[in-house]
Short mmCIF file of C-alpha atoms in Angstrom, two decimals:
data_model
loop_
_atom_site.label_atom_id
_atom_site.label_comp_id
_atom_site.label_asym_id
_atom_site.label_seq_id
_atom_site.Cartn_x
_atom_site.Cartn_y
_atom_site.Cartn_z
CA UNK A 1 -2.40 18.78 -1.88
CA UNK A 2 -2.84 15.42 -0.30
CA UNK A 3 -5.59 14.58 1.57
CA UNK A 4 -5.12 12.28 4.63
CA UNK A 5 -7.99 11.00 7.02
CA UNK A 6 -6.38 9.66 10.46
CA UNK A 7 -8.10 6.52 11.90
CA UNK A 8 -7.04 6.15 15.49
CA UNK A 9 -8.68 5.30 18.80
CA UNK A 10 -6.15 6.80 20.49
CA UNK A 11 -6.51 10.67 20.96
CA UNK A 12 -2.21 10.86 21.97
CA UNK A 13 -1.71 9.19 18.58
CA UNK A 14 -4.01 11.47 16.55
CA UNK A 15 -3.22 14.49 18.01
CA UNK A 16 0.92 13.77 17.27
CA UNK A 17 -0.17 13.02 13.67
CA UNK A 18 -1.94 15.74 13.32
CA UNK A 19 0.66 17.89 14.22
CA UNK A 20 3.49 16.37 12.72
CA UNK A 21 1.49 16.34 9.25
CA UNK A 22 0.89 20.05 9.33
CA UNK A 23 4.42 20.62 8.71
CA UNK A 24 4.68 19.18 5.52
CA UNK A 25 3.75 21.76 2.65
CA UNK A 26 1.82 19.20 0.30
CA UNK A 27 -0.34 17.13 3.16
CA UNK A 28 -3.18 18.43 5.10
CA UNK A 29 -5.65 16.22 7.41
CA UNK A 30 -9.30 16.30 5.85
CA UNK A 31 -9.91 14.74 8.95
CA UNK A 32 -9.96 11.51 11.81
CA UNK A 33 -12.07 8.97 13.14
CA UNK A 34 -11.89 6.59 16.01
CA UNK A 35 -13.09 3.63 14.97
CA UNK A 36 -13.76 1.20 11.63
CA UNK A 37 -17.21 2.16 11.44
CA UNK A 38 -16.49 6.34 11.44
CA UNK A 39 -13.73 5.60 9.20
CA UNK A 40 -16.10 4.64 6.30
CA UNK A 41 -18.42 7.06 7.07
CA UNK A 42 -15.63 9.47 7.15
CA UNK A 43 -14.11 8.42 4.24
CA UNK A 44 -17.40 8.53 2.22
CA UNK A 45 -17.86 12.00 3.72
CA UNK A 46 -14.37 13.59 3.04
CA UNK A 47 -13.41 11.42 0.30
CA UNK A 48 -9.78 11.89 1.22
CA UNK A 49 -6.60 10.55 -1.04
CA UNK A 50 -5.07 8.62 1.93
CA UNK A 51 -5.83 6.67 5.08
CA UNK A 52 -3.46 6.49 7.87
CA UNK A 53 -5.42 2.89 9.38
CA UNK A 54 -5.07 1.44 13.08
CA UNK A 55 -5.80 -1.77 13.20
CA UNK A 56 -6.92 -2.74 17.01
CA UNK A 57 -9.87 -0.47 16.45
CA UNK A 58 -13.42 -0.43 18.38
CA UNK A 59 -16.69 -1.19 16.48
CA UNK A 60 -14.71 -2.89 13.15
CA UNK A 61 -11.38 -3.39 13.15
CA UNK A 62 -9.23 -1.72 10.71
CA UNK A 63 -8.63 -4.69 8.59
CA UNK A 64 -12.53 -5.23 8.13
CA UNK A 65 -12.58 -1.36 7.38
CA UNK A 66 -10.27 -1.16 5.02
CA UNK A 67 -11.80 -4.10 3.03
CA UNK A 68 -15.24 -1.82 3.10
CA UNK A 69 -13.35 0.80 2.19
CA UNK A 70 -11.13 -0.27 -0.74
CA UNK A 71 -14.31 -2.02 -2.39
CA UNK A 72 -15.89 0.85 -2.35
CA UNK A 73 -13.28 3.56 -3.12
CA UNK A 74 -10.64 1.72 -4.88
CA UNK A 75 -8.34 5.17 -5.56
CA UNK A 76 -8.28 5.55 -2.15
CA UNK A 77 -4.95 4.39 -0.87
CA UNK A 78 -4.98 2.60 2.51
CA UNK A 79 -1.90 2.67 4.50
CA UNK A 80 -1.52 0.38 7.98
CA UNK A 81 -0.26 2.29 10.57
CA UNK A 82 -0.02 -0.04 13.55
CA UNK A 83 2.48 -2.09 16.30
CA UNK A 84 1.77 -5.52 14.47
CA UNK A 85 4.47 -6.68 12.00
CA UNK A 86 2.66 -10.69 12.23
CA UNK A 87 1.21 -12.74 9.78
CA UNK A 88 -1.65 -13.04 11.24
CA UNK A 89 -2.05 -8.94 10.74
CA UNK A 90 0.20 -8.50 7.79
CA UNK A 91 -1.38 -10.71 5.04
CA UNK A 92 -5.19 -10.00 6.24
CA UNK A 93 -4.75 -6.61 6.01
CA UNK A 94 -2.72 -6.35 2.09
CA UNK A 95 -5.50 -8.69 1.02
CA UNK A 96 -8.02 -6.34 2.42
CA UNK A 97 -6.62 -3.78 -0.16
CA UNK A 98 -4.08 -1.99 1.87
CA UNK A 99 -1.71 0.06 -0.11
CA UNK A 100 1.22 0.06 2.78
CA UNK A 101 1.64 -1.17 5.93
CA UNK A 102 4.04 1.08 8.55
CA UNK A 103 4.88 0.29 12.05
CA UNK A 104 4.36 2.75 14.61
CA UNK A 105 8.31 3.15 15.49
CA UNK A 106 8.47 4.86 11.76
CA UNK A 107 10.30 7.88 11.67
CA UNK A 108 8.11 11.12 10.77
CA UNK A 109 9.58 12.33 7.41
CA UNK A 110 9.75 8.15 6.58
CA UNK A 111 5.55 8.48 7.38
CA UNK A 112 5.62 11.51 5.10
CA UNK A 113 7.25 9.60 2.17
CA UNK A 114 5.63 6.66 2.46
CA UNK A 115 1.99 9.25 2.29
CA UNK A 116 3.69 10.63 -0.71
CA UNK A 117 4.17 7.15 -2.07
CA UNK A 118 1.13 5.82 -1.71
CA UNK A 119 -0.82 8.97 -3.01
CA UNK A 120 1.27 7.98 -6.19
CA UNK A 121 0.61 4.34 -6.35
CA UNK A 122 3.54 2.94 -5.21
CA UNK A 123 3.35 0.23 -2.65
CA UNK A 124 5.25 1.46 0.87
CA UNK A 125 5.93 -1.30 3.11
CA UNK A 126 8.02 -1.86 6.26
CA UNK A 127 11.21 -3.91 5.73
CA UNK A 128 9.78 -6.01 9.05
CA UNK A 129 6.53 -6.52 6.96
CA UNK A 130 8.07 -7.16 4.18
CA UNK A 131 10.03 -10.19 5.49
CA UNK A 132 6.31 -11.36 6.94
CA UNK A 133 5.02 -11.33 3.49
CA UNK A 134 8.19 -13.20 2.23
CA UNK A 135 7.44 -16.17 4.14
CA UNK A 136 3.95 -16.08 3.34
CA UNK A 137 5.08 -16.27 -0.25
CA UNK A 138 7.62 -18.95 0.60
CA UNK A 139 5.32 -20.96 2.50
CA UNK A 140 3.29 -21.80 -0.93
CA UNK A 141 0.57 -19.20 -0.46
CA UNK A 142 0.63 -17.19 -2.86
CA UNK A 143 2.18 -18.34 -6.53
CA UNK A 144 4.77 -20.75 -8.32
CA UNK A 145 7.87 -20.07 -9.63
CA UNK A 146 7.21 -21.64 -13.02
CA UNK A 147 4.45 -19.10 -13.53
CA UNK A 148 7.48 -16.29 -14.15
CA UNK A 149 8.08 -18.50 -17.23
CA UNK A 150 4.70 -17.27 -18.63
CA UNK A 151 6.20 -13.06 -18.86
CA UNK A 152 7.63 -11.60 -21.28
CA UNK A 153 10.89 -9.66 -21.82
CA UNK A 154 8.99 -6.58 -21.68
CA UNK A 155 6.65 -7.66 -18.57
CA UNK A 156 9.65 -8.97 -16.85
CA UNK A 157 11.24 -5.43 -16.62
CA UNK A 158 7.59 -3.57 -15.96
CA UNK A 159 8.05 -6.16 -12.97
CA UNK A 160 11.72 -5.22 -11.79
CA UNK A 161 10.48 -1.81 -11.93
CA UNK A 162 7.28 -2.55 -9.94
CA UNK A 163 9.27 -4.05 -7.25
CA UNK A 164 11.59 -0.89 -7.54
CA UNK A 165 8.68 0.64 -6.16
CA UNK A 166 8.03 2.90 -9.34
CA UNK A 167 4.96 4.41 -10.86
CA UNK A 168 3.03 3.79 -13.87
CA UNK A 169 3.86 7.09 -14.98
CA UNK A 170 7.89 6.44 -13.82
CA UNK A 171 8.00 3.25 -15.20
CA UNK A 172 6.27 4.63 -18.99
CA UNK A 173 9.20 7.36 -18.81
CA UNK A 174 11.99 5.16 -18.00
CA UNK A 175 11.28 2.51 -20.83
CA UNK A 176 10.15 4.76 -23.26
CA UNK A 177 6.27 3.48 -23.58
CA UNK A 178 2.82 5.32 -22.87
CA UNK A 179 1.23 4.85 -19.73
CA UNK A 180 -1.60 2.83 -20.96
CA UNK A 181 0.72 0.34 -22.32
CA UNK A 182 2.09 0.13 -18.53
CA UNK A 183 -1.04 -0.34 -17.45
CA UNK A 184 -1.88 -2.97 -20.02
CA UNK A 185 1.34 -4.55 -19.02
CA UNK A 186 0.60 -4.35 -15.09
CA UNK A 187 -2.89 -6.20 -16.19
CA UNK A 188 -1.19 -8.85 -17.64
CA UNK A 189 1.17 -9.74 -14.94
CA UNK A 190 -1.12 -9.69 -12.24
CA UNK A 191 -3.10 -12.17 -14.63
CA UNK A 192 0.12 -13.97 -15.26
CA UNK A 193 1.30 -14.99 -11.75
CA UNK A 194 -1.83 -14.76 -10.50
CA UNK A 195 -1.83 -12.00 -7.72
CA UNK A 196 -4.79 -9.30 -7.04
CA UNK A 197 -2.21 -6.23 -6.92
CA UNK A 198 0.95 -4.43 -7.37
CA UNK A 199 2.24 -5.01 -3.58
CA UNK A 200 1.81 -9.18 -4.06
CA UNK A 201 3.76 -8.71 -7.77
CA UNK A 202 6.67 -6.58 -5.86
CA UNK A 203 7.16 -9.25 -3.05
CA UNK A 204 6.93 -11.94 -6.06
CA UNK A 205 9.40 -10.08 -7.89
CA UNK A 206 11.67 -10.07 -5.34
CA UNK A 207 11.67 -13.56 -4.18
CA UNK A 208 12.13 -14.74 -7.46
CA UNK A 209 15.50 -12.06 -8.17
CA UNK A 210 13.09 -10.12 -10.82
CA UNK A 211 13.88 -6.69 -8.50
CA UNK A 212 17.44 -7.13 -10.30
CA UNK A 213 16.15 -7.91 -13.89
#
Protein backbone atom coordinates (compact mmCIF):
# COMPACT_ATOMS: atom_id res chain seq x y z
CA UNK A 1 0.00 0.00 0.00
CA UNK A 2 1.16 3.46 -0.83
CA UNK A 3 1.21 6.02 1.46
CA UNK A 4 0.36 9.58 0.26
CA UNK A 5 0.35 12.83 2.51
CA UNK A 6 -1.71 15.75 0.64
CA UNK A 7 -0.20 19.27 1.07
CA UNK A 8 -2.82 21.79 0.10
CA UNK A 9 -4.13 25.10 1.42
CA UNK A 10 -7.05 24.67 -0.26
CA UNK A 11 -9.74 22.52 1.58
CA UNK A 12 -11.88 22.04 -2.27
CA UNK A 13 -8.55 20.63 -3.51
CA UNK A 14 -7.88 18.26 -0.59
CA UNK A 15 -11.09 17.09 -0.09
CA UNK A 16 -11.35 16.01 -4.22
CA UNK A 17 -7.98 14.24 -3.65
CA UNK A 18 -8.95 12.63 -0.98
CA UNK A 19 -11.74 11.19 -2.50
CA UNK A 20 -10.56 10.44 -5.76
CA UNK A 21 -7.48 8.51 -4.07
CA UNK A 22 -9.73 6.25 -2.09
CA UNK A 23 -10.71 4.56 -5.14
CA UNK A 24 -7.62 3.21 -6.07
CA UNK A 25 -6.96 -0.30 -4.33
CA UNK A 26 -3.07 0.22 -3.64
CA UNK A 27 -3.12 4.14 -2.33
CA UNK A 28 -4.47 5.35 0.87
CA UNK A 29 -3.96 9.06 2.39
CA UNK A 30 -1.82 8.81 5.71
CA UNK A 31 -2.83 12.18 5.80
CA UNK A 32 -2.77 16.36 4.71
CA UNK A 33 -1.46 19.51 5.73
CA UNK A 34 -2.02 23.07 4.76
CA UNK A 35 0.97 24.60 4.68
CA UNK A 36 5.09 24.03 4.22
CA UNK A 37 5.64 24.11 7.76
CA UNK A 38 2.75 21.15 8.71
CA UNK A 39 3.99 19.38 5.80
CA UNK A 40 7.36 18.56 7.49
CA UNK A 41 5.97 18.07 10.60
CA UNK A 42 3.53 15.83 8.96
CA UNK A 43 5.81 14.10 7.04
CA UNK A 44 8.15 13.42 10.02
CA UNK A 45 5.01 12.28 11.85
CA UNK A 46 3.43 9.89 9.23
CA UNK A 47 6.47 9.16 7.39
CA UNK A 48 4.43 8.60 4.27
CA UNK A 49 5.93 7.11 0.72
CA UNK A 50 4.60 10.11 -1.31
CA UNK A 51 3.85 13.81 -1.24
CA UNK A 52 1.28 15.31 -3.38
CA UNK A 53 3.10 19.25 -2.90
CA UNK A 54 1.30 22.74 -3.63
CA UNK A 55 3.50 25.13 -4.20
CA UNK A 56 1.75 28.74 -3.38
CA UNK A 57 1.58 27.57 0.19
CA UNK A 58 1.25 29.79 3.56
CA UNK A 59 4.07 29.76 6.19
CA UNK A 60 6.91 28.05 3.58
CA UNK A 61 6.23 27.55 0.32
CA UNK A 62 6.25 24.20 -1.12
CA UNK A 63 9.47 24.52 -2.90
CA UNK A 64 11.31 25.53 0.46
CA UNK A 65 9.38 22.44 1.97
CA UNK A 66 10.23 20.07 -0.17
CA UNK A 67 13.98 20.99 0.01
CA UNK A 68 13.50 20.39 4.07
CA UNK A 69 11.90 17.53 3.30
CA UNK A 70 14.00 15.63 0.73
CA UNK A 71 17.24 16.41 2.91
CA UNK A 72 15.85 14.93 5.48
CA UNK A 73 13.88 11.93 4.09
CA UNK A 74 15.51 11.26 0.87
CA UNK A 75 13.10 7.92 0.06
CA UNK A 76 10.42 10.06 0.29
CA UNK A 77 9.26 10.90 -3.17
CA UNK A 78 8.02 14.49 -3.70
CA UNK A 79 5.64 15.08 -6.43
CA UNK A 80 4.53 18.96 -7.53
CA UNK A 81 1.10 19.21 -7.83
CA UNK A 82 0.41 22.80 -8.84
CA UNK A 83 -0.98 25.48 -11.82
CA UNK A 84 2.73 26.65 -12.57
CA UNK A 85 4.41 25.01 -15.60
CA UNK A 86 7.35 28.28 -15.48
CA UNK A 87 10.83 28.28 -15.03
CA UNK A 88 10.85 30.22 -12.45
CA UNK A 89 8.70 27.23 -10.52
CA UNK A 90 9.83 24.30 -12.55
CA UNK A 91 13.66 24.23 -12.06
CA UNK A 92 13.50 25.54 -8.22
CA UNK A 93 11.36 23.02 -7.32
CA UNK A 94 13.36 19.57 -9.26
CA UNK A 95 16.45 21.07 -7.64
CA UNK A 96 14.71 21.12 -4.35
CA UNK A 97 14.48 17.25 -4.77
CA UNK A 98 11.14 16.86 -6.33
CA UNK A 99 10.51 13.52 -7.80
CA UNK A 100 7.59 14.83 -10.38
CA UNK A 101 6.02 17.76 -11.11
CA UNK A 102 2.01 17.53 -12.35
CA UNK A 103 -0.21 20.31 -13.28
CA UNK A 104 -3.44 20.61 -11.75
CA UNK A 105 -5.50 19.98 -15.21
CA UNK A 106 -4.01 16.18 -14.84
CA UNK A 107 -6.42 13.66 -15.36
CA UNK A 108 -7.20 11.41 -12.13
CA UNK A 109 -6.04 7.87 -13.15
CA UNK A 110 -2.83 10.02 -14.96
CA UNK A 111 -2.35 11.41 -10.92
CA UNK A 112 -2.69 7.78 -9.92
CA UNK A 113 0.11 6.57 -12.28
CA UNK A 114 2.28 9.13 -11.91
CA UNK A 115 1.83 8.19 -7.55
CA UNK A 116 2.56 4.73 -8.71
CA UNK A 117 5.61 5.97 -10.56
CA UNK A 118 7.12 7.86 -8.25
CA UNK A 119 6.61 5.34 -5.29
CA UNK A 120 8.86 3.23 -7.73
CA UNK A 121 11.50 5.70 -8.54
CA UNK A 122 10.71 6.71 -11.73
CA UNK A 123 10.69 10.36 -12.50
CA UNK A 124 6.84 11.56 -13.63
CA UNK A 125 6.82 14.81 -15.23
CA UNK A 126 4.32 16.88 -17.25
CA UNK A 127 5.05 17.08 -21.00
CA UNK A 128 4.47 21.17 -20.36
CA UNK A 129 7.25 20.84 -17.64
CA UNK A 130 9.17 18.92 -19.43
CA UNK A 131 9.59 21.38 -22.35
CA UNK A 132 10.43 24.10 -19.32
CA UNK A 133 13.24 21.96 -18.26
CA UNK A 134 14.37 21.53 -21.95
CA UNK A 135 15.15 25.03 -22.33
CA UNK A 136 16.70 25.27 -19.11
CA UNK A 137 19.02 22.59 -20.38
CA UNK A 138 19.37 24.34 -23.71
CA UNK A 139 20.00 27.59 -22.29
CA UNK A 140 23.59 26.23 -20.90
CA UNK A 141 22.40 25.51 -17.36
CA UNK A 142 22.80 22.46 -16.74
CA UNK A 143 25.66 20.26 -18.76
CA UNK A 144 27.70 19.95 -22.15
CA UNK A 145 27.26 17.81 -24.80
CA UNK A 146 30.86 16.63 -24.93
CA UNK A 147 30.43 15.27 -21.43
CA UNK A 148 28.16 12.21 -23.16
CA UNK A 149 31.58 11.35 -24.69
CA UNK A 150 32.80 10.39 -21.16
CA UNK A 151 29.81 7.06 -20.92
CA UNK A 152 30.16 4.03 -21.77
CA UNK A 153 28.33 1.55 -24.05
CA UNK A 154 26.83 0.07 -21.10
CA UNK A 155 26.02 3.56 -19.24
CA UNK A 156 24.74 4.91 -22.44
CA UNK A 157 21.83 2.32 -22.53
CA UNK A 158 21.27 2.45 -18.42
CA UNK A 159 20.67 6.17 -19.72
CA UNK A 160 18.14 5.46 -22.69
CA UNK A 161 16.43 3.40 -20.23
CA UNK A 162 16.46 6.10 -17.49
CA UNK A 163 14.91 8.50 -19.79
CA UNK A 164 12.39 5.62 -20.73
CA UNK A 165 11.31 6.30 -17.40
CA UNK A 166 12.32 2.72 -16.05
CA UNK A 167 13.35 1.39 -12.71
CA UNK A 168 16.45 0.16 -11.29
CA UNK A 169 14.88 -3.02 -10.82
CA UNK A 170 13.27 -2.76 -14.74
CA UNK A 171 16.25 -1.65 -16.13
CA UNK A 172 18.57 -4.81 -14.16
CA UNK A 173 15.82 -7.22 -15.79
CA UNK A 174 15.81 -5.87 -19.18
CA UNK A 175 19.72 -5.94 -19.67
CA UNK A 176 20.35 -8.86 -17.85
CA UNK A 177 22.56 -7.28 -14.79
CA UNK A 178 21.90 -7.15 -10.87
CA UNK A 179 20.47 -4.23 -9.46
CA UNK A 180 23.47 -3.06 -7.68
CA UNK A 181 25.33 -2.93 -10.84
CA UNK A 182 22.37 -0.45 -12.02
CA UNK A 183 22.85 1.40 -9.28
CA UNK A 184 26.60 1.54 -9.62
CA UNK A 185 25.94 2.49 -13.16
CA UNK A 186 23.25 5.31 -12.25
CA UNK A 187 26.26 6.63 -9.79
CA UNK A 188 28.47 6.95 -12.44
CA UNK A 189 26.42 8.86 -14.85
CA UNK A 190 25.17 11.29 -12.60
CA UNK A 191 29.04 11.75 -11.84
CA UNK A 192 29.67 11.70 -15.53
CA UNK A 193 27.49 14.57 -16.87
CA UNK A 194 27.38 16.07 -13.84
CA UNK A 195 23.65 16.20 -12.66
CA UNK A 196 22.33 15.61 -8.86
CA UNK A 197 19.51 13.02 -10.04
CA UNK A 198 17.73 10.72 -12.28
CA UNK A 199 15.03 13.47 -13.54
CA UNK A 200 18.17 16.01 -14.77
CA UNK A 201 19.90 12.59 -16.54
CA UNK A 202 16.32 11.80 -18.32
CA UNK A 203 15.89 15.44 -19.69
CA UNK A 204 19.82 15.16 -20.64
CA UNK A 205 19.19 12.02 -22.28
CA UNK A 206 16.68 13.25 -24.26
CA UNK A 207 18.10 16.39 -25.56
CA UNK A 208 21.04 14.74 -26.57
CA UNK A 209 18.82 11.63 -28.67
CA UNK A 210 20.18 9.07 -25.81
CA UNK A 211 16.10 8.22 -25.11
CA UNK A 212 16.59 6.38 -28.64
CA UNK A 213 20.02 4.68 -27.90
Amino acid sequence: MIKVLLVDDHPMVIRGLRFFLSTQEDIVVAGEAYDGQEAIEKTAELLPDVILMDLDLPVINGIEATKKITEKHPEIKVIILTSYSDQGHVVPAIRAGAAGYQLKDIEPEQLAETIRGAFKGTAQIHPQVANQLMTHVAGGNTTDSSLVEKLTRREEEVLSLIAAGRSNKEISSELFITEKTVKTHVSNILAKLQVNDRTQAAIYAMKHGYDKV
